[in-house]
Short mmCIF file of C-alpha atoms in Angstrom, two decimals:
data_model
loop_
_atom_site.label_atom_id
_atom_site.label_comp_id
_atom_site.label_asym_id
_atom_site.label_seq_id
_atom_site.Cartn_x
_atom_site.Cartn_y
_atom_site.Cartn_z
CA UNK M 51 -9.81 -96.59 33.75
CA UNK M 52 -8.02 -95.12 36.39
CA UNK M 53 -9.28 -91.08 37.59
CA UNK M 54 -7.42 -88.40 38.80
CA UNK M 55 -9.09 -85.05 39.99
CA UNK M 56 -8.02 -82.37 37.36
CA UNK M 57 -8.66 -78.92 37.06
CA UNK M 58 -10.27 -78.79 33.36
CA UNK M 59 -9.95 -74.72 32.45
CA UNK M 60 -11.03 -73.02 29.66
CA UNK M 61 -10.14 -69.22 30.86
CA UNK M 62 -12.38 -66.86 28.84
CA UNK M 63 -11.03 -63.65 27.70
CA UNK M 64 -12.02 -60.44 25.48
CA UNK M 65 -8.39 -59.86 23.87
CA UNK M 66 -9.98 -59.98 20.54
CA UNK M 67 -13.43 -59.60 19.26
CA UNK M 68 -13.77 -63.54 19.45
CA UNK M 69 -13.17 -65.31 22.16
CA UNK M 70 -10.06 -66.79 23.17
CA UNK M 71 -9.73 -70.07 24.81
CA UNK M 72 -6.90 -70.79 27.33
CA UNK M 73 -7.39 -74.56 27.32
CA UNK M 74 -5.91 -77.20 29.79
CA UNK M 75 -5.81 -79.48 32.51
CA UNK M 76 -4.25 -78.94 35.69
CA UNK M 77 -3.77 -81.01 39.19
CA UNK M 78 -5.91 -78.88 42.04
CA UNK M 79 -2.16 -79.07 44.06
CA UNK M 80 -0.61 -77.12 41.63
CA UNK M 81 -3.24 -73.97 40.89
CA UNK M 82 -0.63 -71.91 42.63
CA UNK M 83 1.08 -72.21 38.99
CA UNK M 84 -2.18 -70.64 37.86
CA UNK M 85 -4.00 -68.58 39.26
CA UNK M 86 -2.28 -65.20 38.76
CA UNK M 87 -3.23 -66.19 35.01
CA UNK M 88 -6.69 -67.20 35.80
CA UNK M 89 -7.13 -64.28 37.98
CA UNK M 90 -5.91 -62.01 35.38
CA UNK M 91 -8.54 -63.55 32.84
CA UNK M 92 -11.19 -62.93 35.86
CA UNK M 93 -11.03 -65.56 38.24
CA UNK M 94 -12.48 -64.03 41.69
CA UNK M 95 -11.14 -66.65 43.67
CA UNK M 96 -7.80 -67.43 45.59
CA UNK M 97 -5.71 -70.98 45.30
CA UNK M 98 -6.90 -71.81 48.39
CA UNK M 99 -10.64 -71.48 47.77
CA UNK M 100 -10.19 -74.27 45.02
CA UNK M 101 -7.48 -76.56 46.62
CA UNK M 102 -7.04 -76.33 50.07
CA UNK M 103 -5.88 -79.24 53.10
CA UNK M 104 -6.29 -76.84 55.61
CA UNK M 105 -9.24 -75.43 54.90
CA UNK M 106 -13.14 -75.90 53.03
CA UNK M 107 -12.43 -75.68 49.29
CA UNK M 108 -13.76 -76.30 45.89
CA UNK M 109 -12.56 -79.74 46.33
CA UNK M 110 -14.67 -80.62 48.77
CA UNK M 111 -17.79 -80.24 46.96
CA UNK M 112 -16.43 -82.42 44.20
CA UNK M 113 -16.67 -86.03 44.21
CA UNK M 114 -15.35 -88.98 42.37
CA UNK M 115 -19.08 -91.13 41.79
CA UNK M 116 -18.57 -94.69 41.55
CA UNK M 117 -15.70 -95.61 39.40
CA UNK M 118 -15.29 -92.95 37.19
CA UNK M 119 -17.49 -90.17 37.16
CA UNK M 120 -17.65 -86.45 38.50
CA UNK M 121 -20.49 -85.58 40.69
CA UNK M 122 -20.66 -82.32 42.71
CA UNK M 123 -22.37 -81.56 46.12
CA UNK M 124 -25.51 -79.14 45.69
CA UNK M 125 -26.78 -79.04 49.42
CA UNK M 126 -25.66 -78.62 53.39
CA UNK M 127 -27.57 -82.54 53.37
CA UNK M 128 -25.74 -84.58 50.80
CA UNK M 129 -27.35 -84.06 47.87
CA UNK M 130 -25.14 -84.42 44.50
CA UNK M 131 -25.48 -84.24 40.97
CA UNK M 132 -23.98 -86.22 38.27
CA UNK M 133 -24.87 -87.43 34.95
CA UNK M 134 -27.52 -89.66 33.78
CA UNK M 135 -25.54 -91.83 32.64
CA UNK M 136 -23.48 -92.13 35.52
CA UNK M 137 -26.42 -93.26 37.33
CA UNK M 138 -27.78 -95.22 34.52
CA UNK M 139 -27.13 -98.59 36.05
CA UNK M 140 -28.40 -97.73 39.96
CA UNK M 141 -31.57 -96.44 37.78
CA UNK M 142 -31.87 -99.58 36.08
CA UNK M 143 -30.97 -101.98 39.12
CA UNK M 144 -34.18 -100.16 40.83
CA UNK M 145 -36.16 -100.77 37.58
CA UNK M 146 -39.09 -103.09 37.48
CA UNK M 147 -41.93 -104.02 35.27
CA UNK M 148 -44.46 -102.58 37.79
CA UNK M 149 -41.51 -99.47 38.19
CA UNK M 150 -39.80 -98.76 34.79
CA UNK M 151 -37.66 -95.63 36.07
CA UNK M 152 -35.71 -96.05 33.15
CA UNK M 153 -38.41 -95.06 30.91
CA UNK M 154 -40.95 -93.25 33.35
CA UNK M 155 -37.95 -91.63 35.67
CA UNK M 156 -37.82 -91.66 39.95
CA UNK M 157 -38.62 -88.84 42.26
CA UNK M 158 -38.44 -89.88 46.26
CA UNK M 159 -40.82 -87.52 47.29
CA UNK M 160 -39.21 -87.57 51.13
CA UNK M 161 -35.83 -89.34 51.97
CA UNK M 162 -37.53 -92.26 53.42
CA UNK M 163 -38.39 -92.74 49.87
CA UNK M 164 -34.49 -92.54 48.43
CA UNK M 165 -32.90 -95.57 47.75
CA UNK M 166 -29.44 -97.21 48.71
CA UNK M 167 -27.21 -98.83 46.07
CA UNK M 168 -25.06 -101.73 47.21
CA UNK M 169 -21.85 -101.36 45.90
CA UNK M 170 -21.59 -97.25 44.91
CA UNK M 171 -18.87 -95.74 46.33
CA UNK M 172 -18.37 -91.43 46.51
CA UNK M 173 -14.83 -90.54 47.05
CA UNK M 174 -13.14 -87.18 48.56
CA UNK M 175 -10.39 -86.13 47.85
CA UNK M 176 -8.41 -85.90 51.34
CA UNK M 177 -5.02 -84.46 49.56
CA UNK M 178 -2.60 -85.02 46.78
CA UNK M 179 1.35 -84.92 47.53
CA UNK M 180 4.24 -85.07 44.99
CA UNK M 181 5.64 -88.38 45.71
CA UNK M 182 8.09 -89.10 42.86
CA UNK M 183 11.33 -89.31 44.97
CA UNK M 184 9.47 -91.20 47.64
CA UNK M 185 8.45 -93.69 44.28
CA UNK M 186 11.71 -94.17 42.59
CA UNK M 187 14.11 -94.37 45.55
CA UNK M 188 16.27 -96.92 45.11
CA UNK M 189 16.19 -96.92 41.17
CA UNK M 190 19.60 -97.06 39.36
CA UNK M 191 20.04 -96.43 35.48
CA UNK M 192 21.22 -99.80 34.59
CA UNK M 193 17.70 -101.10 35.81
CA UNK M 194 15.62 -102.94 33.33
CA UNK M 195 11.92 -101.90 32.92
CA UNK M 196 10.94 -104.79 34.51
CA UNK M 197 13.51 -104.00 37.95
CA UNK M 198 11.68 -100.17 37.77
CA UNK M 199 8.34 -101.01 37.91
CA UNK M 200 9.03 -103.66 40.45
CA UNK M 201 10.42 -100.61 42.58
CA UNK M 202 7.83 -98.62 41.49
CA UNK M 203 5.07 -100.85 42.37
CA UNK M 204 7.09 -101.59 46.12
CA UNK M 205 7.67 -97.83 46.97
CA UNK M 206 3.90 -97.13 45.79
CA UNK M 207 2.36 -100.35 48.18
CA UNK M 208 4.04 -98.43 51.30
CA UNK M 209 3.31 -94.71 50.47
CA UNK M 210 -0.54 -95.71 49.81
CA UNK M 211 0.05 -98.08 53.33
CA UNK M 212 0.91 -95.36 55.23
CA UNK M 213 -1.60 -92.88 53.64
CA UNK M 214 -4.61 -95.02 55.05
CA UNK M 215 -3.49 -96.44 58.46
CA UNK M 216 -5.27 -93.64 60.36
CA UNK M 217 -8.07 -92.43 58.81
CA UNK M 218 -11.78 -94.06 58.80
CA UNK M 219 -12.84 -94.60 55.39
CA UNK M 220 -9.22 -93.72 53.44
CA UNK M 221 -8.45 -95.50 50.33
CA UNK M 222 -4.99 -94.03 48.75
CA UNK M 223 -3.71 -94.42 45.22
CA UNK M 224 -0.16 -93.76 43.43
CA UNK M 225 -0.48 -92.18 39.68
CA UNK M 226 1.84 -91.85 37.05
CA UNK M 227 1.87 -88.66 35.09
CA UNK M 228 4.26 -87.60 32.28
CA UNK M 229 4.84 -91.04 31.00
CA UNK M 230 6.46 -92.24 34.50
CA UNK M 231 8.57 -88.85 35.15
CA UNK M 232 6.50 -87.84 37.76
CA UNK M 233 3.96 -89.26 40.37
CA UNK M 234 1.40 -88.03 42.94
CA UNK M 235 -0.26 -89.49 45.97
CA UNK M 236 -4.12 -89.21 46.29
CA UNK M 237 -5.46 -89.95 49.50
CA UNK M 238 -9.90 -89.91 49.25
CA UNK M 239 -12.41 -90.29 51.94
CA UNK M 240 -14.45 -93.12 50.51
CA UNK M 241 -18.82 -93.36 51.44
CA UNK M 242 -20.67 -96.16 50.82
CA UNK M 243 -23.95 -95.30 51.63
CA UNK M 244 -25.26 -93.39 48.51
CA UNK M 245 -29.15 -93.35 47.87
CA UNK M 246 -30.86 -92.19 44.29
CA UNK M 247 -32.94 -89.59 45.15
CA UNK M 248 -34.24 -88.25 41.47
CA UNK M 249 -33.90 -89.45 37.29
CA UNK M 250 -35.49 -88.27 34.33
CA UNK M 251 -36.92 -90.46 32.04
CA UNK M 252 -34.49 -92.03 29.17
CA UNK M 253 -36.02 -89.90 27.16
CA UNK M 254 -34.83 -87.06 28.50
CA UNK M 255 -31.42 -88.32 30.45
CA UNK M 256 -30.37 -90.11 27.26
CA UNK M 257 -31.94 -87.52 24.24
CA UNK M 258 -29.75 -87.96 21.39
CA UNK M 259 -27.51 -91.10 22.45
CA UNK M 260 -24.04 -91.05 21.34
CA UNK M 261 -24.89 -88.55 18.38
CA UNK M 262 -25.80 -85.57 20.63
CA UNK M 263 -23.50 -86.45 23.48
CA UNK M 264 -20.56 -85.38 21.09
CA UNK M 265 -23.18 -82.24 20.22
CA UNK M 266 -22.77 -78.89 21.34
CA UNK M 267 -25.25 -77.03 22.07
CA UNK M 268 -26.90 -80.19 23.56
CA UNK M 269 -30.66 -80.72 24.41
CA UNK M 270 -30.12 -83.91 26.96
CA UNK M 271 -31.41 -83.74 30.66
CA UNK M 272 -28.61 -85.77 30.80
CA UNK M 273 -28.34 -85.71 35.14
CA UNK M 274 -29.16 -87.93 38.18
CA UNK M 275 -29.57 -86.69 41.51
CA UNK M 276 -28.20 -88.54 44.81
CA UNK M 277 -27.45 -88.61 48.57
CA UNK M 278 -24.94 -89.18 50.71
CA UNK M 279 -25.56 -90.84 54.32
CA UNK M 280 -23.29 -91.01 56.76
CA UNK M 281 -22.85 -91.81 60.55
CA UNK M 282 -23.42 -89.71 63.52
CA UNK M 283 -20.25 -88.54 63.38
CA UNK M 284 -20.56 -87.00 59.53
CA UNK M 285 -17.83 -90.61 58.68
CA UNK M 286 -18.12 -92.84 56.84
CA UNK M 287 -20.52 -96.06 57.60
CA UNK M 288 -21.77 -98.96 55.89
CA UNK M 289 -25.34 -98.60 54.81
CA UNK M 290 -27.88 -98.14 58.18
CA UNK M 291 -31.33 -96.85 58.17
CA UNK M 292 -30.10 -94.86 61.14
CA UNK M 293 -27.08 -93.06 59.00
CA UNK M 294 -28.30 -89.34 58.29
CA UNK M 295 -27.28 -87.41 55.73
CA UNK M 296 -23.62 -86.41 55.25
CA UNK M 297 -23.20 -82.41 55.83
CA UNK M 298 -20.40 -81.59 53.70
CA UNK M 299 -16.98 -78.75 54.24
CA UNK M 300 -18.77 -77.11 51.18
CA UNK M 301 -21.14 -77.08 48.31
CA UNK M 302 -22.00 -75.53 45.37
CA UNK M 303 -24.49 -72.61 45.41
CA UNK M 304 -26.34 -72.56 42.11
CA UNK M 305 -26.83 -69.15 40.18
CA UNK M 306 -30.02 -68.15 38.44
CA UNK M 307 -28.16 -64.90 37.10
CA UNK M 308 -26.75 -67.12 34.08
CA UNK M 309 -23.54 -66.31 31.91
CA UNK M 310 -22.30 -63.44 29.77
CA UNK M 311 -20.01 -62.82 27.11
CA UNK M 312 -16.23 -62.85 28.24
CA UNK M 313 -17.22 -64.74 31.62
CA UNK M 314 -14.48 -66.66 33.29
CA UNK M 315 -15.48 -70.11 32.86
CA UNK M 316 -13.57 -73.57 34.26
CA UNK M 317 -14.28 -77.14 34.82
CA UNK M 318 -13.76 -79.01 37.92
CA UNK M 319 -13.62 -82.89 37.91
CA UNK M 320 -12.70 -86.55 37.21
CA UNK M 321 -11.62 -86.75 33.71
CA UNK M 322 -9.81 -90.33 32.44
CA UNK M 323 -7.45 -88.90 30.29
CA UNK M 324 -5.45 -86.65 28.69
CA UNK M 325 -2.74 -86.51 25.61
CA UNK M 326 -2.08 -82.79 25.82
CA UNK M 327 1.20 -83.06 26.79
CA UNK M 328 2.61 -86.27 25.19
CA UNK M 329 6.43 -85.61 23.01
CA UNK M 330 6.88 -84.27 19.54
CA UNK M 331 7.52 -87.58 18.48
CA UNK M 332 4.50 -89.13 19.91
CA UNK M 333 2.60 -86.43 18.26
CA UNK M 334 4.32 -86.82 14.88
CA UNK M 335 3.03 -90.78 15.06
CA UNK M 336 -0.33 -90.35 15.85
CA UNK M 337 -1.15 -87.92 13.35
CA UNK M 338 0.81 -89.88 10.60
CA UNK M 339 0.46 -93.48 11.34
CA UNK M 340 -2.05 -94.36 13.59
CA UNK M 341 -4.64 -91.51 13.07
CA UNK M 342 -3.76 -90.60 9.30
CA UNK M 343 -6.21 -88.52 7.52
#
């Protein structure tokens, strides 16, 4: 399943005595459209401190893990969180019968103790442009479906060509939003060298299963902790024990001081999906044909 960086926000608010919930999901490029809302509801931030090209933002403490998970720096060395289950299969890969960390858990106790993962990938994102002339130049109305996404597909190849010629470590994709009426470049910086540094046991990372991962208020530890290594130079570079860790634009700082009442509250990450903004008619079918009551 294909992931684009979204902007989950619930905006919290005391107009009533409950809570109101300003749901939705919105591309980082576009918070300008936003945040005079969000900052209204209490946001204490600017557009630019959570989507920025020019300078450290929000966006550079969160990651795309592997192929489609959220994980979000923690530390000036690397460090990252994400979700047990994300990490559930470099947990297991690591997992012997003398070493069960899938049922006792892993803790390197120094970083000569972490270990790499062949094959896990972090991504950054880089920036995100609105390419949808750029995609459908060239398209006529008397096209067939077939003829568009041929062009599509062509005018996509070159944009995510010319995204990655320069750049160390740059992989570049083309997304379709809105059902093909709009599309947006996403150029990533892509590590490779990502070592597990800590897991809780199953029985805490996976408390519940299914049935309390659809819960809320949970009670799953449900989080694994890794590293990012990188070259001298803070790039990208294949897996080396002399790589050191990567030192990222910016990371999240983690309050003790907790939550209150009316807080501003928002979500930052790599969901899959979203059918919040599909037609009437689409609407009408799910709820009467393929998702009857």
């Amino acid at each position: 399943m294909k992931r684009i960086l979204t902007l989950s926000a619930m905006l919290l608010c005391m107009a009533s005595p409950l809570l109101k919930a300003d749901e939705g999901m919105w591309l980082p490029a576009l918070i300008s459209q936003r945040i005079g809302d969000m900052q209204a509801k209490g946001f204490k931030l600017s557009a630019e401190d959570v989507y920025s090209v020019n300078q450290a933002s929000l966006k550079d403490a969160v990651v795309l893990f592997g192929s489609g998970c959220t994980g979000e720096l923690v530390s000036a060395d690397g460090l990252l969180f994400t979700n047990h289950h994300c990490g559930y299969s470099y947990i297991q890969k690591h997992s012997s019968v003398e070493h069960d960390y899938l049922k006792d858990g892993f803790w390197a106790m120094s970083r000569a103790e972490e270990l790499p993962n062949p094959g896990l990938t972090v991504r950054f994102l880089e920036r995100m442009e609105d390419v949808t002339a750029m995609v459908l130049k060239g398209y006529k109305a008397k096209m067939t479906e077939e003829q568009r996404q041929a062009l599509v597909k062509k005018n996509a190849d070159k944009l995510k060509e010319q995204a990655v010629k320069d750049g160390q470590g740059l992989r570049a994709s083309v997304e379709a939003l809105f059902y093909g009426n709009q599309y947006f470049l996403f150029v990533f910086r892509e590590y490779t060298d990502v070592r597990m540094v800590g897991a809780p046991p199953s029985s805490i990372g996976k408390f519940g299963g299914e049935t309390d991962n659809w819960m809320w208020p949970r009670h799953t530890g449900d989080f694994s902790i890794f590293r990012i290594y990188a070259g001298p130079d803070n790039m990208p570079a294949e897996y080396s024990e002399t790589n050191v860790p990567y030192h990222p634009k910016r990371f999240m700082k983690i309050s003790t001081a907790g939550v209150k009442e009316g807080d501003f509250t928002f979500v930052y990450g790599c969901p899959g999906s979203t059918q919040e903004y599909v037609h009437s008619d689409l609407v009408e079918y799910i709820q009467n044909v393929s998702d009857p009551e």
